CSV table of C-alpha atoms in Angstrom, one decimal:
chain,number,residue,atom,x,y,z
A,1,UNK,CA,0.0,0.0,0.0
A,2,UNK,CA,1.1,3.4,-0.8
A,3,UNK,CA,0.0,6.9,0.6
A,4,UNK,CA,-3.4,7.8,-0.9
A,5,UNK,CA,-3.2,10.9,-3.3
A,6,UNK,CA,-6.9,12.2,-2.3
A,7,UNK,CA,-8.7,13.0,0.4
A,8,UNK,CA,-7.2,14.5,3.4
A,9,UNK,CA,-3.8,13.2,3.0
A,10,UNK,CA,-3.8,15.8,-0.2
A,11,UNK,CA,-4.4,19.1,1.7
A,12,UNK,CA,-7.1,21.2,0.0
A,13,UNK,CA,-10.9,21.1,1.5
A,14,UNK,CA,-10.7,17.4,2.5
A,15,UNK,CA,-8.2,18.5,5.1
A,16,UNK,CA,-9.5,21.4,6.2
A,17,UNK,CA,-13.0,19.5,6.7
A,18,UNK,CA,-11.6,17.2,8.8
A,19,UNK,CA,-9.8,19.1,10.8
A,20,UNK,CA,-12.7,21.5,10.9
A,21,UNK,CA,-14.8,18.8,12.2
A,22,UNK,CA,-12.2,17.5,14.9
A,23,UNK,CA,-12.0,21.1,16.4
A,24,UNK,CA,-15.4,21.2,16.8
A,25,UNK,CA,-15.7,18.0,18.2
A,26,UNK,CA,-12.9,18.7,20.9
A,27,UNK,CA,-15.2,22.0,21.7
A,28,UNK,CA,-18.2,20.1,22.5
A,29,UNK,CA,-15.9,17.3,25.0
A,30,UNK,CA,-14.7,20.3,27.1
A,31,UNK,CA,-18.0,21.3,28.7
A,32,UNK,CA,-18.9,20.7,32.3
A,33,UNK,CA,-14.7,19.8,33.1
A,34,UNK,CA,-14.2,20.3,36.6
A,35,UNK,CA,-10.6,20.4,38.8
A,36,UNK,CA,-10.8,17.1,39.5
A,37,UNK,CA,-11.8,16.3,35.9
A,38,UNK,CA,-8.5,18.1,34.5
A,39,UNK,CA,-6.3,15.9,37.2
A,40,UNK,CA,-7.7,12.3,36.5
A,41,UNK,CA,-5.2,10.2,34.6
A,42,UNK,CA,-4.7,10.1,30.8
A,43,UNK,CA,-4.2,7.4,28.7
A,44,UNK,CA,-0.6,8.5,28.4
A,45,UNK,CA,1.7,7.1,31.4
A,46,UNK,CA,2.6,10.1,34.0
A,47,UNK,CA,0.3,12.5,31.6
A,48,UNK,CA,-2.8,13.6,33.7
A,49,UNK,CA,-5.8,14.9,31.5
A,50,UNK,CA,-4.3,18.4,31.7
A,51,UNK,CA,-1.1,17.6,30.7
A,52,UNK,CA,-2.8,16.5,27.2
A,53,UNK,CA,-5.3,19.2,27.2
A,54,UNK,CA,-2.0,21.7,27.4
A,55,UNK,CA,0.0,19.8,24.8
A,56,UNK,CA,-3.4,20.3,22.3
A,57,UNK,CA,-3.5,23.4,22.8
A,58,UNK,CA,0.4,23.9,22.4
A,59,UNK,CA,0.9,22.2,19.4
A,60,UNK,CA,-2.5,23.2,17.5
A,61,UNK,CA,-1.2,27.0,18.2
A,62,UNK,CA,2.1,25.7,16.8
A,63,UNK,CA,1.0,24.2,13.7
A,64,UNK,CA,-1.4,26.7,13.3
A,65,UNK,CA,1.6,29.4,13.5
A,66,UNK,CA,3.7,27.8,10.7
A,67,UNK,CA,0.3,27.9,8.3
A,68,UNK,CA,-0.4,31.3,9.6
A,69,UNK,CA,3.8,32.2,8.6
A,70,UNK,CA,4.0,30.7,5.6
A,71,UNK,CA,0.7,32.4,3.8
A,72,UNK,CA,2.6,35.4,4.5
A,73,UNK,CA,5.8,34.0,2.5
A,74,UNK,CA,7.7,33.4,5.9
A,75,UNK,CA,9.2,30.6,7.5
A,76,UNK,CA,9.2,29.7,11.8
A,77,UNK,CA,10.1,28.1,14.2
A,78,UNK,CA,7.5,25.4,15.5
A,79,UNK,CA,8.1,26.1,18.7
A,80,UNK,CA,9.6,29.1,20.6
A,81,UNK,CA,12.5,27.5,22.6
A,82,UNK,CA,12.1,23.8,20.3
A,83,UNK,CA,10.9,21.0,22.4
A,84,UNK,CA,12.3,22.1,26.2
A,85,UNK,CA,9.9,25.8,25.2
A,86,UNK,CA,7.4,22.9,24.1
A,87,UNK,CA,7.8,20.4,27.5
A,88,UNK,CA,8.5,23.7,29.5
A,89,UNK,CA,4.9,25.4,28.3
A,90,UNK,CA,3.2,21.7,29.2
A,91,UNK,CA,4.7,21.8,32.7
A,92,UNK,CA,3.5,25.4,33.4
A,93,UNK,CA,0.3,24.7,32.0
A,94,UNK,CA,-1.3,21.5,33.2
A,95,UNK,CA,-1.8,22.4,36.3
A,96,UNK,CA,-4.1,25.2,35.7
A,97,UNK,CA,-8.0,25.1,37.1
A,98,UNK,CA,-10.4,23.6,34.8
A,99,UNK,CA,-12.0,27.4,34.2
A,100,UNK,CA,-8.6,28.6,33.2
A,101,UNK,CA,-7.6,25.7,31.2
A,102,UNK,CA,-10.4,25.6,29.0
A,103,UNK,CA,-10.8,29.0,28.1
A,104,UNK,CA,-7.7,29.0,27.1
A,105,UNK,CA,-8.1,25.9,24.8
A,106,UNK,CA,-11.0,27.8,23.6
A,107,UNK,CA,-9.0,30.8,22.7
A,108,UNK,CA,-6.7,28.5,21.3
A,109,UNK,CA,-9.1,26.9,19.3
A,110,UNK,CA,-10.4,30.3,18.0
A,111,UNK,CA,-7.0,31.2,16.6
A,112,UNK,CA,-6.4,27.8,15.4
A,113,UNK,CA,-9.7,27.6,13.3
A,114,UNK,CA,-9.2,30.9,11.9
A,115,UNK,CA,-5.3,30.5,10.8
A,116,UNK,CA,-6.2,27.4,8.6
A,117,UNK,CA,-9.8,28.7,7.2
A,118,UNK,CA,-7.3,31.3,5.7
A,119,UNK,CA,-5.9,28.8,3.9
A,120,UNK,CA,-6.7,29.2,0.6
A,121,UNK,CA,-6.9,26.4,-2.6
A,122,UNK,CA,-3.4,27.9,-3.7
A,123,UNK,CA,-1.8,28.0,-0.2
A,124,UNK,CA,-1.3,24.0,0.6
A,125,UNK,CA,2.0,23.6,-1.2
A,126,UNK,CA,3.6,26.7,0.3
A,127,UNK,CA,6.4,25.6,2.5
A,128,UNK,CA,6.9,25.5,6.1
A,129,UNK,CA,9.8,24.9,8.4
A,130,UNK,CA,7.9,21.9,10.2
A,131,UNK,CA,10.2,18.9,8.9
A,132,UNK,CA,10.8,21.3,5.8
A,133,UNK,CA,7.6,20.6,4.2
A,134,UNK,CA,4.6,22.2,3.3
A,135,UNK,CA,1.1,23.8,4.4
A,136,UNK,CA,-0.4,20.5,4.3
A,137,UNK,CA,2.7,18.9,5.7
A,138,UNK,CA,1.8,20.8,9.1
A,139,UNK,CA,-2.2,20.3,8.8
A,140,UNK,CA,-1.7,16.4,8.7
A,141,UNK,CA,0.4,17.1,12.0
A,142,UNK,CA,-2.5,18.6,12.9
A,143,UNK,CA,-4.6,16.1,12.0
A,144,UNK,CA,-3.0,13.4,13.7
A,145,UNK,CA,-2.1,15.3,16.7
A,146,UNK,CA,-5.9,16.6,17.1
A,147,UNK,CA,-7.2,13.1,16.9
A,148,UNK,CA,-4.9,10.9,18.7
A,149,UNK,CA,-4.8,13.1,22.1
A,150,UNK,CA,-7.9,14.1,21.8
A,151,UNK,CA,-8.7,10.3,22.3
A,152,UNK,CA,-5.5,10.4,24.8
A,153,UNK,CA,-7.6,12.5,27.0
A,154,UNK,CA,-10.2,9.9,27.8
A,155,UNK,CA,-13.1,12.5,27.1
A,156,UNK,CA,-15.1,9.6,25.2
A,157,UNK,CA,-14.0,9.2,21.7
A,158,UNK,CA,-11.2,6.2,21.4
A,159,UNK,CA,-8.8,4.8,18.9
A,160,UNK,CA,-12.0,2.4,18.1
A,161,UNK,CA,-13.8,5.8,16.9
A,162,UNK,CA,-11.3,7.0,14.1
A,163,UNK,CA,-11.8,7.0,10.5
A,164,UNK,CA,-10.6,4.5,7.8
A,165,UNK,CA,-9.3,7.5,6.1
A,166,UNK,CA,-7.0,8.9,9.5
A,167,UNK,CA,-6.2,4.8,10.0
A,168,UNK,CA,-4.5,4.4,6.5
A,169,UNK,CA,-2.4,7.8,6.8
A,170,UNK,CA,-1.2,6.9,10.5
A,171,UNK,CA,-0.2,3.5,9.4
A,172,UNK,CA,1.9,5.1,6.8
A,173,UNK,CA,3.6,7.5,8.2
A,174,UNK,CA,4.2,5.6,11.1
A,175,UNK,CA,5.5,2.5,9.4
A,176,UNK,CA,8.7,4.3,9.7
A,177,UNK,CA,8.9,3.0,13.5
A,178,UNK,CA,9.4,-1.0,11.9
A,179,UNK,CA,12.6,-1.7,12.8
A,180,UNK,CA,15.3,-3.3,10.6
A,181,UNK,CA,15.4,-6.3,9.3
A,182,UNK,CA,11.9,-7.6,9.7
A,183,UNK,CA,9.0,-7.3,6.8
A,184,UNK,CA,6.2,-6.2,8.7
A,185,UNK,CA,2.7,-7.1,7.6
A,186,UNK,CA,-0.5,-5.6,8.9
A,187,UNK,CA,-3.9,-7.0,7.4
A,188,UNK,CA,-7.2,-6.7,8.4
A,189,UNK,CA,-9.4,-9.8,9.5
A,190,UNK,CA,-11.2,-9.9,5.7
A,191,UNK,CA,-14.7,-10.9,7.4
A,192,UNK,CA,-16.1,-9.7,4.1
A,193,UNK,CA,-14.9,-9.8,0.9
A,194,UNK,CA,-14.5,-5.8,0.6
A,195,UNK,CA,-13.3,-5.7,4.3
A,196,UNK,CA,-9.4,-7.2,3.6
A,197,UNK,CA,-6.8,-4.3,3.5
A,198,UNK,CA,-2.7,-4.9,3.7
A,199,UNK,CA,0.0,-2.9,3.9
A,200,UNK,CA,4.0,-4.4,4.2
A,201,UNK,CA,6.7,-2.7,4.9
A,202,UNK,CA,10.5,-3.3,5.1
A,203,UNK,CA,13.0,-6.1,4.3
A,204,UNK,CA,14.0,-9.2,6.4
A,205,UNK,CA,12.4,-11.6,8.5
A,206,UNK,CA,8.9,-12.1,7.3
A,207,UNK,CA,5.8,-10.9,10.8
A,208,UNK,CA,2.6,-10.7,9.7
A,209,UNK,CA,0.5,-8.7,12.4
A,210,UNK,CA,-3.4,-8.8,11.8
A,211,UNK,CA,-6.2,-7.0,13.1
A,212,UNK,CA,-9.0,-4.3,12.7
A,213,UNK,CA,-7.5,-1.2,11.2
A,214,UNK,CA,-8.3,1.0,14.3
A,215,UNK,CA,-6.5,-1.5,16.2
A,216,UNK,CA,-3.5,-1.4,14.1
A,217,UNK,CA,-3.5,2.1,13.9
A,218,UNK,CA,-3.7,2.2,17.5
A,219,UNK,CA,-1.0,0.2,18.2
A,220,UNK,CA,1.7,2.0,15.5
A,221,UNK,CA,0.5,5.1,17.3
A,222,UNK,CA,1.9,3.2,20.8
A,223,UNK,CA,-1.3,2.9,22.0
A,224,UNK,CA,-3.4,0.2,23.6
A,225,UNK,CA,-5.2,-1.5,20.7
A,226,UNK,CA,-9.3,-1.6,21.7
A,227,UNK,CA,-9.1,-5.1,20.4
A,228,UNK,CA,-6.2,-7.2,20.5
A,229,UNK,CA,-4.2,-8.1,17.4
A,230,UNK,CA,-2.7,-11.2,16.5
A,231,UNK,CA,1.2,-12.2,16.3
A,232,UNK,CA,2.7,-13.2,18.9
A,233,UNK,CA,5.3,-11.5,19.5
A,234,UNK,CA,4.5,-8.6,18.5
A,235,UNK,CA,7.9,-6.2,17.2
A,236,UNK,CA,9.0,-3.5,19.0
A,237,UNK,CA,8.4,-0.4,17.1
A,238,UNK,CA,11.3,2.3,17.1
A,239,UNK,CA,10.8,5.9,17.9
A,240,UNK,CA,8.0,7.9,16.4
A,241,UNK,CA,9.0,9.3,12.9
């Protein structure tokens, strides 16, 4: 399988739909947080549900930035300070009450919805300094950052929830973490004729790894499949990409 040229993966409205549709979402699943709400555990080890809720609203204002930059002909930093101004602003921040907290993600959201609807159908391939690549470089960053925390903060949507569409890109641009020497192979169960997907990557020893495509999207993202796979043992993945 190879990256798909359409749809979100392509920039243009099918991005900006999705991720449209992903800050709204986020909106709704911050009403009614309380203090105690904003402490509970995450799904990420050590990460309380304000540590994520900071890092969304870090990085979304980052990505947004370089979109915001680069219709302007200019190039950024992502972050001011790189990733200590990045794990610095999430140590300040999570510890904030839940009034405080969410307004602010709700100011961040404003800004971050308004940078990329000014995104126009001739701005996607304008470049960016995020891994020196383009507007819709940084929106698919978005994209997967959006929807993978945003399940990370245990607010109701799960790995289980996310699209075929979101599945396919994370499983290829995360089939960088296969490690050497091993020719990985994720398929789905095929209940159904139309249901059977693959994907390989790499050279070596032959794994084949099968599941639903949420779950193996899930578990290239290093999260806890909803559903177990099968392959037994399962690689260890290297370092996100």
């Amino acid at each position: 399988m190879t990256g798909p040229t359409t749809g979100p993966t392509a920039g243009g409205p099918a991005l900006a739909a999705v991720l449209d549709a992903g800050q709204t979402r986020l909106r709704t699943l911050l009403d009614g947080l309380d203090d105690d709400a904003v402490r509970a555990p995450s799904a990420l080890p050590g990460w309380t549900r304000g540590h994520v809720l900071t890092h969304i609203e870090g990085v979304g204002l980052a990505l947004a930035r370089q979109a915001r930059y680069a219709l302007r002909g200019k190039l950024i930093e992502v972050y001011d300070g790189g990733r200590s101004g990045r794990d610095a602003a999430i140590e300040a921040g999570h510890g904030r009450s839940a009034p405080v907290l969410t307004a602010a993600l709700g100011d961040a959201l404003d800004e971050i919805e308004a940078s990329w609807a000014a995104v126009g159908p001739d701005d996607w391939d304008r470049p960016v300094s995020y891994r020196d690549g383009t507007v819709t470089t940084a929106g698919l960053a978005w994209w997967r950052e959006l929807e993978i925390h945003t399940a990370d903060a245990l607010l109701g949507p799960t790995p289980a929830d996310w699209s075929p569409e979101l599945c396919t890109h994370l499983v290829d641009f995360l089939s960088a973490r296969v490690p050497d020497g091993i020719r990985l192979t994720l398929g789905t169960p095929g209940d159904a004729a139309d249901d059977t997907w693959s994907f390989t990557r790499g050279q070596g020893t032959p794994v084949l790894v099968r599941g639903r495509l949420t779950d193996l999207a899930a578990w290239l993202a290093g999260r806890v499949p909803p559903r177990a796979l099968t392959g037994d043992p399962l690689p260890t993945l290297g370092s996100w990409p």
